[in-house]
Amino acid sequence: MHLKITAGAALLGAASLARAQAPKGPEAWEAAYTQANTALARMSAQDKVNMVTGIGWDKGPCVGNTAPISSINYPQLCLQDGPLGIRFGTGTNAFTPGIQAASTWDLDLIRQRAEYIGAEAKGCGIHVLLGPAPGALGKIPHAGRNWEGFGADPYLQGIVTGVTVEGFQAAGVQATAKHYIANEQELNRETMSSNVDDRTLHELYLWPFADAVHANVAAIMCSYNKINGTWACENDKIMNQILKTELGFKGYVVTDWNAQHSTVQAANTGLDLTMPGSDFNGRNILWGPALTQAVNSNQVQRTRLDDMCRRILASWYLLKQNSGYPPINIKANVRGNHAENIRAVARDGIVLLKNTGGILPLKKPSKIALVGSAAIVNPRGANACVDRGCNSGALGMGWGSGTTEYPYFVAPYDAIRTRAQADGTQVSLHNNDNANGVQGVVQGADVAIVVITANSGEGYITQPGAKTGDRDNLDPWFNGNQLVQAVAQTNQNVVVVVHATGPVILETIQALPNVKAIVWAGLPSQENGNALVDVLYGVVSPSGKLPYTIAKREADYNARVVTGNDDFREGLFIDYRYFDQNKIEPRYEFGFGLSYTNFTYANIAVTSNAKSGPAAGATVPGGRADLFDTVATVTVDVTNSGGVQGAEVAQLYITLPSSAPATPPKQLRGFSKLKLAPGAKGTATFNLRRKDLSYWDTRTQNWVVPAGDFGVSVGSSSRDIRLTGKFTA
């Protein structure tokens, strides 16, 4: 038997029950706008200003709040972090971070994750959930907040962002795609300018936001940084021309917290809602009375104020929040059975990087040694550090505003000890990162498991290894290399488990012959240990794939954290695109991941009715309508040729014809996860949208399908290509 989860169909094809419940298509906005116009006619000028202005920092039950408007029965609007659950909630779950969800490449699990997060948000009376986070895209491997998003590829980010928006909004909660746009580092994020050329902006950084808009996202959050010299939250090109006109966005633009810099310019360039309504000291109120004065003096037209309110109201009506919505209660107990998804995503997002001699899965060893401070829960408590702002004990997520409280935390030692007791296995523990004394703990063990970490987060919290929120380097923290070396000097069967917010250089560890396995366990949140045990013991075969490239050397990456403005000189060539273009051999490539079984590929078939030329459809949410038409389909057969059940992520990469302007050698344009019993065969189907075959033409300001032969590469990773084909447009 097999189950198929196909990327190309996820945003286009047959809908699941949850998808059917999400607002769908442009017609959903038409009905919402009709209701919004009726309500708008009953609002006073003061009502309108109140609707678009937050009531101030720390002056309501949520991180962002507006005043209620009794004339139209509009409630106090509650905006709350975040992308992986309910910040500050006490009866909520800590879901897996976005990067772990992306590592599963499993759209069914990703959709369920979003539905459950949305259900918890609605249960808490939250109207607007501040997520998902397709920005930062992740061009800089050191960047502090990459872990909140879905990997260093715009297609992967876009597909997963669209599914996540649909899941949140299926629950009746307004999703907010953030941080718009090109906010790729934490250092100087509130002063720097991201200077991005037009083609790069469209093909990389705008791409996932377009998929969010196509999924009818209710809100877009503008970022702290400048774009080409102008603040994102008062940037006419970014907000009015690209987002609202080119992409046909019908919802509203909300600031990141205290990211507004002006009264009049912000209003006239497309900002719709300011949050939290003041600075963090309760001062510097740029709308409210100042906006009233600007409207009365004709510096801001009344029609612009109406447009702000119409967009906010339309999003409220779009999600049917005007009827039967729960009262605000961030402390509500809404956990339900959602931990099943947390464990599944944590488990299926684990990437097996190395498995020499089939040391894994474990088979009832007599003795296990477990090493590292990250093997146990933070001795001060899992939630001891505000906004998870430390790296003490086991790691489940990065730090910052995009975090939640853990309702519980199962560390590796907790879960391994439980399994060991059932198997009659002895467990010895060295729960610190000091190499001294570790030899006595690991000596005589059938296997020694070393848990190492690397952490990062939002820049308002810093740590010794990430003094700006961005990581200082790509080494393991707490002398992880030296700890593994010490263990490998004594024990011949070492398994290294890595919990990290992004790529870590593993060459020192890789060179040790006694390191037999490397398990990239990512950011598994509250089910950390249980997910790890599921994979270590073969309860499931690992099926995660890397959503970024792990290089051999830090210098092999071309994108760095910069101290001034960022000119985005790498253009289209980031992550695997850069490695491919420059023929740099990675340690582990984008899309890589081993299994306990084997998969064979056969019978590629390509059909296409793609025609070269520009997109010509009417504008719908997301861009021109024909960009989302399926114009080519590729199928391949995948067989589980091994001895255990497993899942394979077949990946499709497209090479544009030579008539296109300079483009990466290949770009991800489809993926399909097949769950196969031993000997079973499944078919991976990739539906290619017109946009997937297009480049952004800066002269005509349109997406263009180039004429000529398109290369099709299908394989198990970006470097492990099993089958190729072509078609002509």
XYZ file of C-alpha atoms in Angstrom:
729
model
C 0.000 0.000 0.000
C 1.116 3.600 -0.422
C 0.017 7.091 0.511
C 0.916 10.014 -1.708
C 1.398 13.648 -0.748
C 2.155 15.741 -3.811
C 3.258 19.356 -3.747
C 1.944 20.394 -7.105
C -1.571 19.291 -6.232
C -1.571 20.716 -2.720
C -2.510 24.251 -3.724
C -4.320 23.309 -6.934
C -5.937 19.929 -6.805
C -8.542 17.968 -4.935
C -9.291 19.516 -1.586
C -9.228 17.832 1.764
C -12.085 18.428 4.169
C -10.030 21.098 5.956
C -9.160 22.799 2.697
C -12.838 22.975 1.775
C -13.486 24.820 5.023
C -10.844 27.456 4.305
C -11.860 30.591 2.369
C -11.220 29.683 -1.242
C -10.809 31.714 -4.420
C -11.439 35.383 -5.258
C -15.191 34.938 -4.761
C -14.657 34.500 -1.017
C -13.261 38.034 -0.871
C -16.168 39.418 -2.909
C -18.682 38.306 -0.284
C -16.476 39.598 2.531
C -16.085 42.988 0.866
C -19.839 43.314 0.483
C -20.247 42.830 4.232
C -17.335 45.159 4.941
C -18.871 47.968 2.903
C -22.149 47.652 4.799
C -20.338 47.914 8.146
C -18.111 50.754 6.953
C -21.139 52.900 6.206
C -22.118 52.777 9.895
C -18.710 53.804 11.252
C -17.745 57.265 12.443
C -14.423 58.885 11.598
C -13.198 58.090 15.120
C -14.301 54.464 14.744
C -12.194 54.196 11.628
C -9.072 55.601 13.239
C -9.580 53.296 16.218
C -9.848 50.290 13.900
C -6.438 50.906 12.308
C -4.541 51.917 15.462
C -3.435 49.528 18.201
C -4.238 50.620 21.753
C -0.569 50.565 22.801
C 2.047 48.164 24.065
C 1.054 45.974 27.014
C -2.416 47.529 27.311
C -4.565 44.533 26.470
C -4.786 40.760 26.837
C -2.809 40.034 23.638
C 0.491 41.222 22.183
C -1.574 43.391 19.832
C -5.025 44.821 20.495
C -7.461 47.303 18.987
C -10.410 48.996 20.642
C -13.871 47.475 20.135
C -16.330 49.325 17.891
C -19.812 48.987 19.292
C -21.601 50.586 16.337
C -20.922 47.489 14.218
C -20.484 44.891 16.995
C -16.777 44.682 16.191
C -14.791 43.211 19.083
C -11.502 44.104 20.622
C -9.267 42.499 18.013
C -6.631 40.144 19.449
C -3.362 39.656 17.567
C -1.013 37.065 19.056
C 2.230 35.276 18.268
C 2.987 33.007 16.668
C 4.036 30.646 13.941
C 4.350 27.526 16.161
C 1.601 28.051 18.715
C 0.252 30.471 21.275
C 2.881 32.662 22.913
C 2.309 32.989 26.667
C -0.405 30.317 26.592
C -0.570 27.994 29.595
C -3.089 25.471 28.265
C -1.605 25.215 24.791
C 0.930 23.048 22.995
C 4.408 23.948 21.789
C 4.213 22.821 18.183
C 7.266 21.983 16.137
C 8.979 24.981 14.507
C 8.425 25.634 10.820
C 11.823 24.298 9.802
C 11.029 20.904 11.341
C 7.700 20.788 9.528
C 9.472 21.579 6.263
C 11.982 18.791 6.931
C 9.129 16.267 6.771
C 8.166 17.351 3.218
C 4.813 15.824 4.223
C 1.934 18.109 3.309
C -0.646 16.041 5.169
C 1.274 16.426 8.446
C 2.002 20.084 7.702
C -1.668 20.805 7.040
C -2.713 18.984 10.213
C -0.115 20.950 12.176
C -1.604 24.187 10.885
C -5.172 23.082 11.581
C -4.260 22.201 15.167
C -2.401 25.471 15.751
C -5.375 27.330 14.302
C -7.814 25.407 16.484
C -5.817 26.303 19.611
C -5.693 29.947 18.569
C -9.435 30.079 18.017
C -10.031 28.301 21.317
C -8.098 31.128 22.980
C -10.213 33.742 21.217
C -7.286 34.955 19.107
C -8.475 36.632 15.928
C -5.132 37.134 14.189
C -2.277 34.636 14.453
C 1.134 36.124 13.673
C 2.388 33.422 11.331
C 3.481 31.689 9.186
C 6.953 33.168 8.620
C 8.218 32.686 5.040
C 10.590 35.599 5.688
C 13.436 35.149 6.437
C 13.801 32.911 3.400
C 17.099 31.662 4.809
C 19.780 32.819 2.390
C 22.194 33.299 5.331
C 22.801 30.019 7.201
C 23.761 31.916 10.380
C 20.575 34.021 10.482
C 18.753 33.984 13.789
C 15.171 33.334 12.718
C 15.479 30.950 9.761
C 14.066 28.199 11.979
C 10.663 29.913 12.060
C 10.255 29.445 8.300
C 10.328 26.538 5.894
C 13.780 26.291 4.341
C 16.157 27.994 1.934
C 14.112 27.501 -1.233
C 11.256 29.722 -2.427
C 9.208 26.874 -3.900
C 9.375 24.774 -0.731
C 8.652 27.877 1.364
C 5.749 28.812 -0.899
C 4.027 25.434 -0.987
C 4.335 24.942 2.771
C 3.322 28.552 3.489
C 0.198 28.182 1.348
C -0.828 24.945 3.064
C -0.157 26.499 6.485
C -2.279 29.555 5.691
C -5.105 27.277 4.588
C -4.795 25.231 7.777
C -4.824 28.245 10.094
C -7.761 29.804 8.267
C -9.711 26.556 8.036
C -9.977 26.895 11.815
C -11.420 30.401 11.418
C -8.277 32.300 12.449
C -6.704 35.066 10.373
C -3.207 34.071 9.232
C -0.440 36.675 8.932
C 2.407 35.979 6.515
C 5.575 37.652 7.775
C 8.145 39.309 7.617
C 7.578 41.176 4.355
C 10.216 41.427 2.925
C 13.954 40.592 2.611
C 14.438 40.685 6.396
C 17.223 38.090 6.258
C 19.212 38.776 9.447
C 18.788 40.029 12.993
C 21.844 42.293 13.223
C 20.757 45.888 12.521
C 17.355 44.745 11.281
C 15.796 48.021 12.466
C 18.284 50.273 10.653
C 19.596 48.442 7.584
C 18.436 48.530 3.992
C 18.000 45.332 2.005
C 18.925 46.401 -1.514
C 17.442 43.753 -3.769
C 17.192 43.780 -7.554
C 13.744 43.307 -9.069
C 14.244 39.828 -10.513
C 15.801 38.428 -7.336
C 13.010 39.942 -5.256
C 10.346 38.261 -7.392
C 11.949 34.868 -7.944
C 13.180 34.330 -4.384
C 11.814 36.538 -1.624
C 8.367 37.442 -2.986
C 7.625 33.931 -4.256
C 6.333 32.392 -0.986
C 4.342 35.525 -0.155
C 2.589 35.184 -3.528
C 1.577 31.641 -2.561
C 0.294 32.986 0.764
C -1.788 35.594 -1.044
C -3.072 32.931 -3.449
C -4.204 30.954 -0.383
C -6.235 34.041 0.684
C -4.041 35.010 3.609
C -5.832 37.643 5.680
C -2.832 39.765 6.645
C 0.761 40.502 5.664
C 3.222 41.873 8.227
C 5.702 44.424 6.897
C 9.204 44.091 8.310
C 11.586 46.328 10.276
C 14.162 46.846 7.553
C 14.305 49.218 4.611
C 13.875 47.918 1.067
C 16.097 49.719 -1.415
C 16.391 52.665 0.935
C 12.756 53.011 2.093
C 11.251 51.469 5.232
C 9.206 48.380 4.408
C 6.187 49.757 6.301
C 6.092 52.963 4.269
C 7.255 51.604 0.935
C 4.873 52.286 -1.960
C 6.668 49.898 -4.304
C 6.507 46.998 -1.870
C 3.036 47.502 -0.416
C 0.939 49.233 -3.072
C 2.555 48.377 -6.382
C 3.716 44.810 -5.760
C 1.563 43.404 -2.962
C -1.797 45.064 -3.512
C -1.693 45.641 -7.279
C 0.558 43.015 -8.850
C -0.386 40.237 -6.405
C -3.988 41.370 -5.965
C -3.789 41.135 -2.173
C -7.228 41.817 -0.658
C -6.314 41.690 3.019
C -4.468 44.244 5.155
C -0.864 45.132 5.872
C 0.075 45.266 9.567
C 3.370 46.536 10.931
C 5.834 44.451 12.775
C 5.749 45.736 16.348
C 6.962 49.348 16.402
C 8.104 49.196 12.756
C 6.189 52.346 11.765
C 8.219 55.487 11.108
C 5.710 58.095 9.894
C 2.083 59.133 9.969
C 1.321 60.387 6.466
C 3.788 58.445 4.343
C 2.892 55.132 5.982
C -0.802 55.763 5.344
C -0.353 56.854 1.738
C 1.977 54.023 0.760
C -0.241 51.140 1.821
C -0.022 50.482 5.566
C -3.408 49.479 6.998
C -2.890 48.650 10.692
C -0.233 49.832 13.124
C 0.873 47.621 15.981
C 1.042 47.783 18.874
C -0.031 51.430 18.396
C 2.886 52.919 20.311
C 6.534 52.205 20.941
C 7.471 49.812 23.737
C 7.475 52.676 26.237
C 3.898 53.661 25.421
C 5.025 56.770 23.541
C 5.592 57.681 19.869
C 1.978 57.196 18.750
C 2.106 57.815 14.987
C -1.550 57.145 14.162
C -4.517 57.636 16.478
C -4.896 61.438 16.937
C -2.057 62.080 14.461
C -3.903 60.154 11.748
C -7.118 62.026 12.519
C -5.263 65.299 12.056
C -3.690 64.070 8.806
C -7.097 63.097 7.428
C -8.701 66.377 8.502
C -5.913 68.342 6.811
C -6.241 66.282 3.610
C -2.718 64.896 3.893
C -4.355 61.471 3.959
C -7.509 61.078 1.918
C -10.636 59.812 3.655
C -10.898 57.178 0.925
C -7.503 55.818 2.043
C -8.712 55.542 5.645
C -11.835 53.800 4.356
C -9.654 51.403 2.364
C -7.671 50.492 5.498
C -10.847 49.699 7.396
C -12.463 47.904 4.479
C -9.483 45.562 4.233
C -9.443 44.843 7.981
C -13.186 44.279 8.042
C -13.100 42.079 4.944
C -10.533 39.788 6.591
C -12.712 39.602 9.697
C -15.751 38.670 7.618
C -13.721 36.331 5.391
C -13.039 34.124 8.418
C -16.618 34.535 9.698
C -15.353 35.954 12.978
C -18.467 38.132 13.199
C -20.505 35.174 14.458
C -19.991 32.944 17.497
C -16.301 33.626 18.001
C -14.904 32.616 21.418
C -13.951 35.317 23.952
C -10.277 36.179 24.415
C -8.605 33.869 26.925
C -4.919 33.252 26.237
C -4.824 30.869 29.223
C -7.566 28.556 27.888
C -6.908 24.817 27.960
C -7.040 23.844 24.292
C -4.323 21.205 23.973
C -6.620 18.363 22.920
C -4.914 15.431 21.201
C -2.572 17.696 19.243
C 0.601 16.188 20.707
C 0.170 13.321 18.239
C 0.991 15.727 15.423
C 3.885 17.261 17.349
C 5.472 13.856 17.802
C 4.813 12.863 14.184
C 6.316 16.052 12.742
C 9.265 15.894 15.147
C 9.859 12.257 14.162
C 9.335 12.541 10.398
C 11.401 15.709 10.257
C 14.461 13.852 11.556
C 17.067 13.490 8.800
C 19.435 10.515 8.924
C 22.734 11.816 7.561
C 25.059 8.854 8.164
C 24.529 5.219 9.117
C 27.733 3.240 8.665
C 27.321 -0.513 8.857
C 23.625 -0.192 9.627
C 24.310 0.643 13.270
C 20.797 2.057 13.364
C 18.155 1.085 14.181
C 19.216 -0.078 17.629
C 18.413 -3.688 18.466
C 18.084 -4.059 22.237
C 21.670 -3.155 23.172
C 22.900 -4.321 26.545
C 24.275 -0.913 27.494
C 23.777 2.612 26.156
C 25.803 5.642 27.141
C 24.125 9.031 26.715
C 26.293 12.158 26.666
C 25.706 15.909 26.608
C 23.872 18.656 28.465
C 21.227 18.524 25.720
C 20.317 14.974 26.745
C 18.251 16.229 29.692
C 15.666 18.923 30.370
C 17.059 22.272 31.444
C 17.732 21.687 35.181
C 16.004 25.010 35.958
C 12.908 23.923 34.048
C 11.965 23.729 30.382
C 10.459 27.237 30.483
C 13.024 28.810 32.795
C 14.356 31.207 30.150
C 11.990 33.950 28.920
C 10.930 33.325 25.311
C 13.227 30.272 25.378
C 16.170 32.672 25.446
C 18.936 30.279 26.463
C 20.473 26.999 25.387
C 20.409 25.035 28.626
C 19.397 21.417 28.453
C 17.594 19.775 25.545
C 16.753 22.023 22.602
C 13.279 22.118 21.088
C 13.037 25.528 19.404
C 15.028 28.712 18.930
C 14.291 31.872 20.907
C 12.262 35.027 20.465
C 8.714 36.203 19.955
C 7.933 33.174 17.795
C 8.092 30.762 20.736
C 5.637 29.232 23.194
C 5.669 27.744 26.662
C 6.284 24.008 26.843
C 3.384 22.216 28.593
C 5.878 19.399 29.203
C 9.201 18.391 27.704
C 10.397 14.864 26.975
C 14.192 14.988 26.693
C 16.315 12.313 24.981
C 17.310 10.793 28.321
C 13.680 10.552 29.449
C 12.567 8.625 26.378
C 15.689 6.472 26.026
C 15.505 5.467 29.690
C 11.862 4.447 29.259
C 12.661 2.334 26.199
C 15.769 0.883 27.845
C 13.786 -0.243 30.871
C 11.392 -2.112 28.613
C 14.309 -3.777 26.791
C 16.398 -4.505 29.876
C 19.127 -2.149 28.663
C 21.479 -0.389 31.074
C 21.813 3.396 30.536
C 24.715 5.494 31.765
C 24.488 9.289 31.607
C 27.033 12.105 31.318
C 24.722 15.132 31.406
C 27.211 17.905 30.734
C 29.510 18.984 27.900
C 32.796 18.587 29.730
C 34.997 15.982 28.061
C 36.679 15.206 31.366
C 35.304 12.049 32.871
C 33.275 11.043 29.829
C 35.475 8.028 29.042
C 34.349 6.188 32.149
C 30.701 6.683 31.199
C 30.967 5.458 27.601
C 33.472 2.656 28.106
C 31.906 -0.749 27.557
C 28.674 0.645 26.108
C 27.350 -1.052 22.969
C 26.561 2.392 21.632
C 27.360 5.910 22.825
C 24.878 8.624 21.871
C 26.186 12.199 21.998
C 23.670 15.052 21.777
C 25.022 18.383 20.510
C 23.302 21.666 19.678
C 23.512 25.040 17.965
C 20.941 27.727 18.713
C 19.798 31.152 17.520
C 16.842 33.493 17.702
C 15.442 36.980 17.603
C 17.895 39.789 18.231
C 16.357 41.227 21.414
C 17.815 38.187 23.219
C 21.466 37.268 22.844
C 23.634 34.339 23.839
C 27.422 33.820 23.796
C 27.250 31.862 20.527
C 24.762 34.240 18.912
C 25.569 37.699 20.208
C 23.151 39.412 17.811
C 20.557 36.630 17.590
C 22.327 35.446 14.430
C 24.898 32.726 15.084
C 28.521 33.842 15.345
C 29.668 30.775 13.404
C 28.391 27.403 12.245
C 30.204 25.246 14.800
C 28.416 23.115 17.386
C 27.936 24.986 20.672
C 29.572 24.123 23.988
C 32.643 22.511 22.395
C 30.488 19.868 20.763
C 33.254 18.766 18.417
C 35.625 18.144 21.305
C 32.974 16.275 23.253
C 32.341 13.908 20.344
C 36.085 13.432 19.860
C 36.490 12.451 23.497
C 33.670 9.920 23.283
C 34.996 8.486 20.004
C 38.408 7.919 21.549
C 36.871 5.373 23.912
C 33.791 3.980 22.198
C 33.731 2.440 18.710
C 30.002 2.869 18.067
C 29.197 6.550 18.410
C 25.870 8.044 17.302
C 25.794 11.848 17.135
C 22.419 13.556 17.485
C 22.257 17.181 16.344
C 19.573 19.606 17.502
C 20.070 22.905 15.698
C 18.304 25.934 14.245
C 20.207 25.621 10.957
C 23.280 24.159 9.257
C 26.240 23.085 11.387
C 29.692 22.257 10.026
C 30.216 18.568 10.803
C 33.659 17.914 9.294
C 35.443 17.297 12.597
C 32.781 14.779 13.579
C 32.546 13.302 10.100
C 36.284 12.503 10.119
C 36.080 10.301 13.218
C 35.917 6.624 12.146
C 34.133 5.624 15.352
C 31.249 7.992 14.594
C 29.004 5.491 12.847
C 25.807 7.534 12.602
C 24.748 11.182 12.489
C 21.096 11.922 13.209
C 19.953 15.432 12.321
C 17.088 15.795 14.783
C 16.465 19.494 14.131
C 14.016 21.282 16.445
C 11.502 18.740 17.776
C 9.817 20.828 20.513
C 8.091 19.132 23.451
C 8.255 15.593 21.970
C 12.033 15.777 21.513
C 12.986 12.482 23.111
C 9.985 10.449 21.982
C 10.555 11.409 18.353
C 14.222 10.531 18.622
C 13.524 7.108 20.132
C 11.009 6.360 17.358
C 13.819 6.749 14.819
C 16.762 5.363 16.805
C 14.884 2.135 17.506
C 13.248 1.778 14.097
C 9.666 2.272 15.218
C 9.641 4.216 11.961
C 12.204 4.497 9.217
C 13.621 8.046 9.013
C 12.093 9.981 6.133
C 13.113 13.611 6.666
C 15.070 15.535 4.038
C 17.245 18.597 4.534
C 15.528 21.926 3.729
C 18.950 23.581 3.324
C 22.519 22.673 2.410
C 25.109 21.555 4.969
C 28.485 22.647 3.631
C 31.941 21.220 4.277
C 33.275 24.648 5.210
C 31.610 27.779 6.506
C 33.404 29.700 3.736
C 31.564 27.640 1.103
C 28.401 29.658 1.735
C 28.222 32.945 -0.174
C 25.702 34.796 2.014
C 26.843 36.359 5.290
C 25.464 38.514 8.077
C 26.540 42.073 7.201
C 27.172 45.057 9.455
C 25.710 47.755 7.185
C 23.223 47.544 4.352
C 22.863 44.271 2.478
C 23.160 44.583 -1.307
C 22.086 40.973 -1.945
C 24.982 40.508 -4.359
C 24.371 36.764 -4.498
C 21.194 37.440 -6.504
C 19.396 34.224 -7.406
C 22.309 32.049 -6.333
C 21.721 31.053 -2.713
C 22.036 27.707 -0.933
C 22.020 24.770 -3.396
C 21.628 27.130 -6.365
C 25.008 28.658 -5.504
C 26.656 25.318 -4.778
C 25.410 23.922 -8.102
C 26.387 26.993 -10.096
C 29.915 27.004 -8.677
C 30.340 23.223 -8.567
C 30.988 23.215 -4.813
C 30.655 19.807 -3.196
C 28.502 20.023 -0.063
C 28.779 17.631 2.855
C 25.032 17.003 2.720
C 23.025 18.578 -0.070
C 19.612 20.212 -0.042
C 16.947 17.499 -0.063
C 19.272 14.787 1.316
C 18.182 12.153 3.802
C 18.828 8.446 4.320
C 16.339 5.708 5.190
C 16.436 2.238 6.754
C 15.162 0.930 3.417
C 15.963 1.592 -0.254
C 13.968 3.124 -3.089
C 14.270 2.675 -6.834
C 12.957 5.068 -9.487
C 11.624 4.108 -12.928
C 9.337 5.086 -15.788
C 9.496 8.850 -16.018
C 6.703 10.308 -18.139
C 6.361 13.949 -19.142
C 3.320 15.628 -20.687
C 3.159 19.334 -21.451
C 1.028 21.940 -23.142
C 3.293 24.775 -21.978
C 3.614 27.659 -24.409
C 6.368 30.227 -24.304
C 5.549 33.855 -23.663
C 4.266 36.147 -20.930
C 1.486 35.460 -18.456
C -1.721 37.081 -19.646
C -4.428 36.223 -17.122
C -6.494 38.605 -15.047
C -5.124 39.440 -11.600
C -6.370 37.192 -8.808
C -4.966 36.845 -5.299
C -1.364 35.771 -5.893
C -0.859 37.318 -9.322
C -2.059 36.658 -12.849
C -4.536 33.769 -12.835
C -2.786 31.723 -15.526
C 0.385 31.557 -13.395
C -1.422 28.951 -11.298
C -2.616 26.814 -14.220
C -1.067 23.361 -14.562
C 0.795 23.335 -17.889
C 2.938 20.199 -17.517
C 2.811 16.961 -15.549
C 5.652 14.596 -14.701
C 5.168 11.153 -13.202
C 7.687 8.596 -11.932
C 7.296 5.210 -10.290
C 9.030 4.716 -6.950
C 9.439 1.239 -5.434
C 10.441 0.333 -1.893
C 13.136 -2.198 -2.744
C 14.221 -2.732 0.859
C 12.973 -4.808 3.739
C 11.036 -2.347 5.939
C 8.252 0.154 5.471
C 9.461 3.643 4.675
C 8.694 6.915 2.973
C 10.549 8.580 0.129
C 10.405 12.226 -0.912
C 10.778 12.279 -4.678
C 11.932 15.730 -5.772
C 11.593 17.408 -9.158
C 14.011 20.070 -10.369
C 13.586 22.153 -13.510
C 16.338 23.561 -15.737
C 15.189 26.509 -17.857
C 16.029 26.690 -21.582
C 19.166 28.511 -22.718
C 16.972 31.337 -24.027
C 16.239 32.385 -20.433
C 18.479 34.952 -18.731
C 21.123 33.672 -16.297
C 19.418 31.191 -13.998
C 20.516 28.547 -11.459
C 21.310 25.167 -13.066
C 18.237 23.614 -11.505
C 15.418 24.731 -9.227
C 13.016 22.740 -7.068
C 9.567 22.757 -8.645
C 7.845 19.735 -7.137
C 7.993 17.066 -4.437
C 5.928 14.037 -3.561
C 6.193 11.950 -0.398
C 5.330 8.304 -0.949
C 4.772 5.989 2.025
C 5.533 2.464 0.844
C 5.493 -1.025 2.338
C 8.371 -3.354 1.377
C 8.066 -4.231 -2.300
C 5.269 -1.727 -2.893
C 5.303 0.723 -5.792
C 3.801 4.186 -5.893
C 3.584 6.917 -8.484
C 4.862 10.403 -7.746
C 2.946 13.011 -9.713
C 4.289 16.527 -10.160
C 1.924 19.178 -11.502
C 3.897 22.111 -12.841
C 2.250 25.518 -12.767
C 2.971 28.090 -15.423
C 4.808 30.135 -12.809
C 7.079 27.174 -12.053
C 8.418 27.396 -15.630
C 8.731 31.187 -15.725
C 11.319 33.830 -14.968
C 10.581 37.416 -13.969
C 11.208 39.752 -16.894
C 12.242 43.118 -15.475
C 11.638 44.962 -18.751
C 8.009 43.934 -19.223
C 7.356 43.479 -15.473
C 5.812 40.085 -16.065
C 6.424 36.370 -15.691
C 7.625 34.813 -18.948
C 7.931 31.164 -20.003
C 11.132 31.026 -22.088
C 11.161 29.240 -25.430
C 13.122 26.024 -25.835
C 13.841 22.756 -24.065
C 13.165 22.422 -20.331
C 15.268 19.915 -18.414
C 13.462 17.703 -15.901
C 15.440 16.026 -13.114
C 13.787 13.738 -10.563
C 15.605 12.198 -7.655
C 16.093 11.616 -3.969
C 17.885 14.942 -3.388
C 19.204 17.913 -5.319
C 22.394 15.947 -6.103
C 21.003 12.390 -6.238
C 19.160 12.574 -9.556
C 17.691 9.240 -10.628
C 15.747 10.083 -13.808
C 15.779 12.883 -16.361
C 13.515 14.056 -19.151
C 12.621 17.153 -21.097
C 9.820 19.001 -22.814
C 9.663 21.974 -25.139
C 7.745 25.221 -24.891
